Each structure stands twice: as structure tokens, then as C-alpha cells.
Short mmCIF file of C-alpha atoms and ligand atoms in Angstrom, two decimals:
data_model
loop_
_atom_site.label_atom_id
_atom_site.label_comp_id
_atom_site.label_asym_id
_atom_site.label_seq_id
_atom_site.Cartn_x
_atom_site.Cartn_y
_atom_site.Cartn_z
CA MET F 1 74.11 -5.05 -55.57
CA ASN F 2 72.38 -4.51 -51.80
CA TYR F 3 69.01 -6.54 -52.95
CA ASN F 4 68.10 -5.18 -48.80
CA LEU F 5 68.85 -1.33 -49.44
CA LEU F 6 66.53 -1.57 -52.46
CA ALA F 7 63.93 -3.50 -51.06
CA GLU F 8 63.89 -0.70 -47.82
CA THR F 9 64.23 2.13 -50.29
CA LEU F 10 60.98 0.68 -52.08
CA ASP F 11 59.44 0.24 -48.78
CA LYS F 12 60.14 3.44 -47.22
CA ALA F 13 58.36 5.20 -50.55
CA ALA F 14 55.35 3.55 -49.86
CA LEU F 15 55.52 3.94 -46.05
CA TYR F 16 56.32 8.14 -46.11
CA ALA F 17 54.37 8.21 -49.63
CA GLU F 18 57.61 9.89 -51.27
CA PRO F 19 58.48 8.91 -55.09
CA THR F 20 62.20 6.72 -55.35
CA ALA F 21 64.38 6.85 -58.90
CA GLN F 22 63.75 3.87 -60.86
CA ILE F 23 66.28 1.03 -59.77
CA SER F 24 67.13 0.77 -63.25
CA ALA F 25 68.44 4.14 -63.64
CA THR F 26 71.74 2.90 -61.73
CA GLU F 27 71.08 -0.65 -61.34
CA ASN F 28 71.15 -3.82 -63.80
CA ILE F 29 68.33 -6.18 -62.40
CA ASN F 30 66.70 -9.45 -63.62
CA LEU F 31 63.21 -10.76 -63.58
CA ASP F 32 64.63 -12.83 -60.50
CA GLU F 33 66.23 -10.38 -58.76
CA ALA F 34 63.37 -7.86 -59.00
CA TYR F 35 61.24 -10.78 -57.49
CA ALA F 36 64.00 -11.46 -54.68
CA ILE F 37 63.76 -7.28 -53.87
CA GLN F 38 59.81 -7.98 -53.98
CA SER F 39 59.46 -10.63 -51.40
CA ILE F 40 62.47 -8.80 -48.99
CA SER F 41 60.42 -5.33 -49.06
CA MET F 42 57.32 -7.27 -48.40
CA ALA F 43 58.81 -9.17 -45.51
CA LYS F 44 59.43 -5.55 -44.09
CA ARG F 45 55.60 -4.95 -44.16
CA TYR F 46 54.71 -8.40 -42.02
CA ILE F 47 57.18 -7.56 -39.83
CA ARG F 48 54.80 -4.60 -39.43
CA GLY F 49 52.24 -6.27 -38.92
CA GLU F 50 50.47 -6.37 -42.30
CA LYS F 51 49.29 -9.70 -43.36
CA LEU F 52 49.38 -11.36 -46.81
CA VAL F 53 45.51 -11.56 -48.13
CA GLY F 54 46.03 -12.83 -51.96
CA ILE F 55 47.74 -11.79 -54.94
CA LYS F 56 47.37 -9.84 -58.08
CA LEU F 57 48.50 -10.38 -61.24
CA GLY F 58 49.36 -7.06 -63.87
CA PHE F 59 49.54 -6.59 -67.82
CA THR F 60 47.37 -9.62 -68.54
CA SER F 61 45.29 -7.08 -70.99
CA LYS F 62 47.09 -5.35 -73.62
CA ALA F 63 45.34 -1.94 -73.31
CA LYS F 64 47.61 -2.09 -69.26
CA MET F 65 50.97 -3.22 -71.22
CA GLU F 66 50.15 -0.85 -73.69
CA GLN F 67 49.35 2.46 -71.38
CA MET F 68 52.94 1.12 -69.29
CA GLY F 69 55.05 0.04 -72.35
CA VAL F 70 55.71 -3.62 -70.79
CA HIS F 71 54.49 -6.85 -72.42
CA ASP F 72 54.87 -9.82 -69.58
CA MET F 73 52.62 -10.60 -66.96
CA ILE F 74 53.74 -10.01 -63.44
CA TRP F 75 52.65 -10.76 -60.01
CA GLY F 76 52.43 -9.01 -56.83
CA ARG F 77 51.26 -9.70 -53.40
CA LEU F 78 48.31 -7.77 -51.41
CA THR F 79 48.14 -7.28 -47.76
CA ASP F 80 45.04 -6.58 -45.58
CA ARG F 81 46.36 -2.57 -45.46
CA MET F 82 45.83 -2.23 -48.84
CA ALA F 83 42.03 -3.80 -48.71
CA TYR F 84 39.47 -1.11 -48.52
CA MET F 85 36.23 -1.78 -47.12
CA LYS F 86 32.82 -0.39 -48.17
CA ASP F 87 31.70 3.12 -46.90
CA GLU F 88 36.01 3.60 -46.30
CA GLU F 89 37.30 6.36 -47.78
CA LEU F 90 41.00 6.28 -49.59
CA ASP F 91 42.88 8.60 -47.89
CA MET F 92 44.99 10.38 -50.44
CA SER F 93 47.78 11.31 -48.27
CA THR F 94 49.25 7.66 -48.02
CA PHE F 95 49.64 7.67 -51.50
CA ILE F 96 51.93 9.53 -54.20
CA HIS F 97 49.90 9.59 -57.63
CA PRO F 98 47.30 6.96 -57.19
CA ARG F 99 45.75 5.63 -60.22
CA ALA F 100 42.29 3.26 -60.54
CA GLU F 101 41.58 0.82 -62.95
CA PRO F 102 38.52 -2.13 -62.83
CA GLU F 103 39.30 -5.72 -61.98
CA ILE F 104 37.99 -8.53 -61.79
CA ALA F 105 38.31 -10.72 -58.36
CA PHE F 106 38.18 -14.59 -57.19
CA ARG F 107 38.36 -15.68 -53.73
CA LEU F 108 39.91 -18.99 -52.80
CA SER F 109 37.49 -21.34 -50.92
CA LYS F 110 40.30 -23.38 -49.54
CA ASP F 111 43.75 -24.00 -49.65
CA VAL F 112 45.37 -23.91 -53.27
CA ASP F 113 47.37 -27.32 -53.73
CA VAL F 114 47.49 -27.92 -57.29
CA ILE F 115 47.80 -25.71 -60.49
CA LEU F 116 44.22 -25.04 -61.32
CA ASN F 117 42.77 -24.99 -64.59
CA LYS F 118 39.56 -25.40 -66.18
CA ASP F 119 38.44 -28.84 -65.06
CA ASN F 120 39.31 -27.69 -61.04
CA ALA F 121 38.93 -24.37 -60.59
CA PHE F 122 35.20 -24.14 -59.71
CA ASP F 123 36.01 -26.51 -56.48
CA TYR F 124 38.78 -24.20 -55.31
CA ILE F 125 36.86 -20.61 -55.66
CA ASP F 126 33.96 -19.50 -53.32
CA GLY F 127 33.06 -16.45 -55.16
CA VAL F 128 33.41 -13.76 -57.48
CA ALA F 129 32.86 -9.89 -57.76
CA VAL F 130 34.13 -6.93 -59.72
CA ALA F 131 36.82 -4.59 -57.97
CA ILE F 132 38.93 -1.43 -58.33
CA GLU F 133 42.46 -1.86 -57.86
CA ILE F 134 44.36 1.58 -56.72
CA ILE F 135 48.10 1.26 -58.22
CA ASP F 136 50.61 3.67 -56.77
CA SER F 137 53.96 3.29 -58.40
CA ARG F 138 56.67 4.16 -55.76
CA TYR F 139 58.83 5.84 -58.85
CA GLU F 140 59.08 9.40 -59.84
CA ASN F 141 56.48 10.12 -62.83
CA PHE F 142 54.92 6.41 -62.24
CA LYS F 143 57.59 5.75 -65.08
CA PHE F 144 59.09 1.97 -64.42
CA SER F 145 61.06 -1.19 -66.72
CA LEU F 146 59.30 -4.83 -65.96
CA GLU F 147 61.91 -5.20 -63.58
CA ASP F 148 61.54 -1.71 -61.85
CA VAL F 149 57.77 -2.53 -61.21
CA VAL F 150 58.04 -6.12 -59.90
CA ALA F 151 60.53 -4.70 -57.49
CA ASP F 152 57.79 -2.09 -56.25
CA ASN F 153 55.30 -4.70 -55.84
CA CYS F 154 53.85 -3.88 -59.14
CA SER F 155 52.24 -0.70 -57.66
CA SER F 156 50.02 -2.94 -55.25
CA SER F 157 48.57 -0.11 -52.79
CA GLY F 158 44.50 -0.57 -52.85
CA PHE F 159 41.60 -2.96 -53.32
CA ILE F 160 37.96 -2.67 -52.91
CA ILE F 161 35.75 -5.75 -54.00
CA GLY F 162 32.17 -5.48 -54.35
CA GLU F 163 29.93 -8.01 -53.38
CA TRP F 164 30.78 -11.72 -53.67
CA VAL F 165 28.33 -13.33 -55.87
CA LYS F 166 28.47 -17.09 -56.63
CA PRO F 167 30.90 -18.42 -58.79
CA GLN F 168 30.68 -18.48 -62.33
CA GLU F 169 32.32 -17.59 -65.44
CA VAL F 170 33.92 -14.11 -65.76
CA ASN F 171 34.85 -14.15 -69.61
CA ASN F 172 32.65 -11.40 -72.08
CA LEU F 173 31.47 -9.10 -69.54
CA GLU F 174 31.05 -5.61 -70.03
CA MET F 175 33.34 -3.13 -67.46
CA SER F 176 33.63 0.58 -66.68
CA LEU F 177 35.33 2.71 -64.42
CA SER F 178 33.54 6.31 -63.49
CA LEU F 179 35.02 9.32 -62.10
CA ASP F 180 32.06 11.41 -60.18
CA GLY F 181 29.13 9.19 -62.36
CA GLU F 182 31.59 9.95 -65.69
CA VAL F 183 32.46 6.63 -67.97
CA VAL F 184 35.95 6.87 -68.36
CA GLN F 185 36.89 3.72 -69.71
CA ALA F 186 35.44 0.88 -71.06
CA GLY F 187 36.29 -2.66 -71.79
CA ASN F 188 35.44 -6.26 -71.82
CA SER F 189 36.42 -8.81 -69.28
CA ASN F 190 37.90 -11.08 -72.46
CA ALA F 191 40.35 -8.17 -72.50
CA ILE F 192 42.05 -10.33 -69.58
CA LEU F 193 43.84 -12.95 -71.16
CA GLY F 194 40.77 -13.64 -73.27
CA ASP F 195 38.65 -14.65 -69.95
CA PRO F 196 39.97 -13.38 -66.40
CA MET F 197 40.06 -17.03 -65.56
CA GLU F 198 43.56 -17.51 -67.06
CA SER F 199 44.57 -15.20 -64.53
CA LEU F 200 43.43 -17.25 -61.68
CA PHE F 201 45.13 -20.30 -63.25
CA ALA F 202 48.63 -18.11 -63.73
CA ALA F 203 48.44 -17.10 -60.12
CA SER F 204 47.95 -20.82 -58.83
CA ARG F 205 50.91 -21.60 -61.20
CA LEU F 206 53.29 -18.66 -60.15
CA ALA F 207 52.56 -18.80 -56.55
CA MET F 208 53.39 -22.46 -56.46
CA GLU F 209 56.43 -21.97 -58.92
CA ASN F 210 57.45 -19.32 -56.34
CA GLY F 211 56.73 -21.10 -52.89
CA GLU F 212 53.98 -18.55 -52.12
CA ASN F 213 51.10 -20.27 -50.78
CA LEU F 214 47.18 -19.44 -51.77
CA LEU F 215 45.12 -19.94 -48.62
CA GLU F 216 41.58 -20.32 -48.07
CA GLY F 217 40.06 -16.89 -48.17
CA TYR F 218 42.89 -15.22 -50.29
CA VAL F 219 41.87 -13.06 -53.33
CA VAL F 220 43.10 -12.75 -56.63
CA LEU F 221 42.87 -10.37 -58.87
CA ALA F 222 43.34 -10.79 -62.26
CA GLY F 223 44.72 -7.25 -63.54
CA ALA F 224 42.68 -4.69 -65.26
CA ALA F 225 41.06 -4.94 -68.30
CA THR F 226 41.40 -1.05 -69.16
CA PRO F 227 44.07 1.66 -69.11
CA ALA F 228 44.23 2.77 -65.37
CA MET F 229 42.97 6.73 -64.50
CA TYR F 230 44.65 8.96 -61.80
CA ILE F 231 42.29 9.77 -59.13
CA LYS F 232 41.73 12.96 -57.15
CA PRO F 233 40.93 14.44 -53.89
CA GLY F 234 36.79 13.79 -53.35
CA GLN F 235 36.37 11.97 -56.34
CA THR F 236 34.26 8.72 -55.88
CA ILE F 237 35.58 5.91 -57.88
CA SER F 238 33.03 3.25 -59.61
CA ALA F 239 33.67 0.38 -61.39
CA ILE F 240 31.01 -2.64 -62.97
CA ALA F 241 31.15 -5.53 -64.32
CA ASP F 242 28.17 -6.79 -66.30
CA GLY F 243 26.38 -9.60 -64.27
CA LEU F 244 28.19 -8.92 -61.10
CA GLY F 245 27.53 -5.39 -60.23
CA ASP F 246 28.97 -2.48 -58.97
CA VAL F 247 31.78 -1.48 -56.49
CA SER F 248 32.19 2.44 -55.38
CA LEU F 249 35.48 4.22 -53.68
CA LYS F 250 34.86 7.70 -52.14
CA VAL F 251 38.79 9.49 -52.41
CA SER F 252 39.27 11.64 -49.14
CA LYS F 253 39.45 15.62 -49.70
C1 LIG R 1 51.42 -2.07 -62.67
C2 LIG R 1 50.54 -2.84 -62.01
C3 LIG R 1 50.11 -3.58 -63.07
C4 LIG R 1 47.59 -4.68 -63.87
O1 LIG R 1 46.26 -4.50 -63.24
O2 LIG R 1 47.48 -5.12 -64.58
C5 LIG R 1 48.04 -3.62 -62.66
C6 LIG R 1 51.04 -0.25 -63.32
O3 LIG R 1 50.77 -0.66 -64.07
O4 LIG R 1 51.74 0.33 -62.51
O5 LIG R 1 47.93 -3.78 -61.77
MG1 LIG R 2 45.94 -3.81 -61.27
#
């Protein structure tokens, strides 16, 4: 099997916002192979000048697993091109069929050289925040197997982070996602592995196991607490996590 060709197909699908067929429709790949394809396709982005700025976990809540029909935690890479700044519009033309989901973000205060846990995690973060993740599967109809979505960098395509607040516990926070001011999803941060901090611990373990360095300033997205919602041109997306504040993103017409 030609990993490079599969990685190139996914990279082009993302670059030109043109959906592609699921790999699993024609090939039988395992999870290790899927991560290898992810890594090759990300290398193509780095060559174009994109920079790694963090990692994200996926399927850390039951709500997400059930929505997408997959049942294992996955991880992907976030680049500077995916990062939206305050007041920047989401350019719909660069997406295929984007969805938004409410997340909790952590910011690393120094390079991570150990697996994080309850005792040391606060030494390694200098901020927590509410965030919106924009996911955009490169596969037709947003349908995939676990291996497909891993190869596709876990649908990563955009994110915006609210105001960073000082490191604090982030369990048991009510969270919601709104479209044009109307709440369309609501949940609790505990839906994320019981406590979103668990995602940070898992991220440090997965990064270490896979030879990916987590560096000072990197962002870790813990995974959505609720199902994701399709977004439409002209909408305003917002997410709230009680105690952390809110964040909004306007979608282009
Ligand atoms: C895969 C990405 C999952 C999350 O927060 O669970 C994810 C997808 O649903 O397309 O980002
Ligand atoms: Mg997500």
C-alpha cells in the first residue's frame, strides 16, 4: 500500500476543500498505518510553511463517540493555519462541510518532558480556556471508520480559543454551543473523560509514545463535550464554559 499517495490525497482534499472517498472503502489499514498516513500528510503541510502549535484529542466524550459511531480516543495535530484569532471570520470557502463543537483548551507553560498527571500538571500549564473547534472531515458525507479519521488528522481544520484564564480545575463546568445566539448543544465538561484534565494527561502520554514533542506555548484541545453541529455561512458560533468565559466566531457569508 502506498501511504504517501493516501496522505497526498487527504492533503489535497483539505487544501482544495474537495471531499475524497474513505480509505476503508478500498484499503484495509490498521491504526498504526493510519497514524503513519496522518504524519506523512502533516509533513506536506509543514513543507508549505505551516507550523505545529498543539495537539487535539478526539472522541473523549460518549456524546461524540455516539454521534460518529466510533469508540476509541484519537489524537491529531493542530497547526497555526487552523488557529483563528478574535474578530477573524471563518472563511467558508476553505472548508467542505464544517461542524463546530465546544471544547476546553490548555496552554503549556514549558516543554513537556514527563507524562502529566494530577500531581504535576499544574507545573506545565499557564492557562485554560473555553474553545470552539471546527472539524471538517475530508471524507464524503462526513462518514469514516476510526482508521479513516485518524489518517485524516482527526478532521482537524480550525479552532479559536477564548481568553486564557489562570490554571484551575475544569471539571464539572456547564458548557454550551450556540448558533446565532440560540443554544444548540449543552453539556458538562465532565463528559470529557470524567475531567478534561484527563485529556491533557492522555495527550502527554500519546505524544511521548509517538515521539512528538509537546513544547512551551502549545495548545491541547481536550475533545468536545457535546455532539458537533454543522455551521452555515453568515452564522455566529459561540461557546461558553461556566467559570472560563465565552468565545465567538463569525462565519463568512
Ligand atoms: C473527529 C474529531 C473528533 C472531538 O472533539 O471528539 C473531535 C470527528 O468527529 O470528525 O475532534
Ligand atoms: Mg474536537
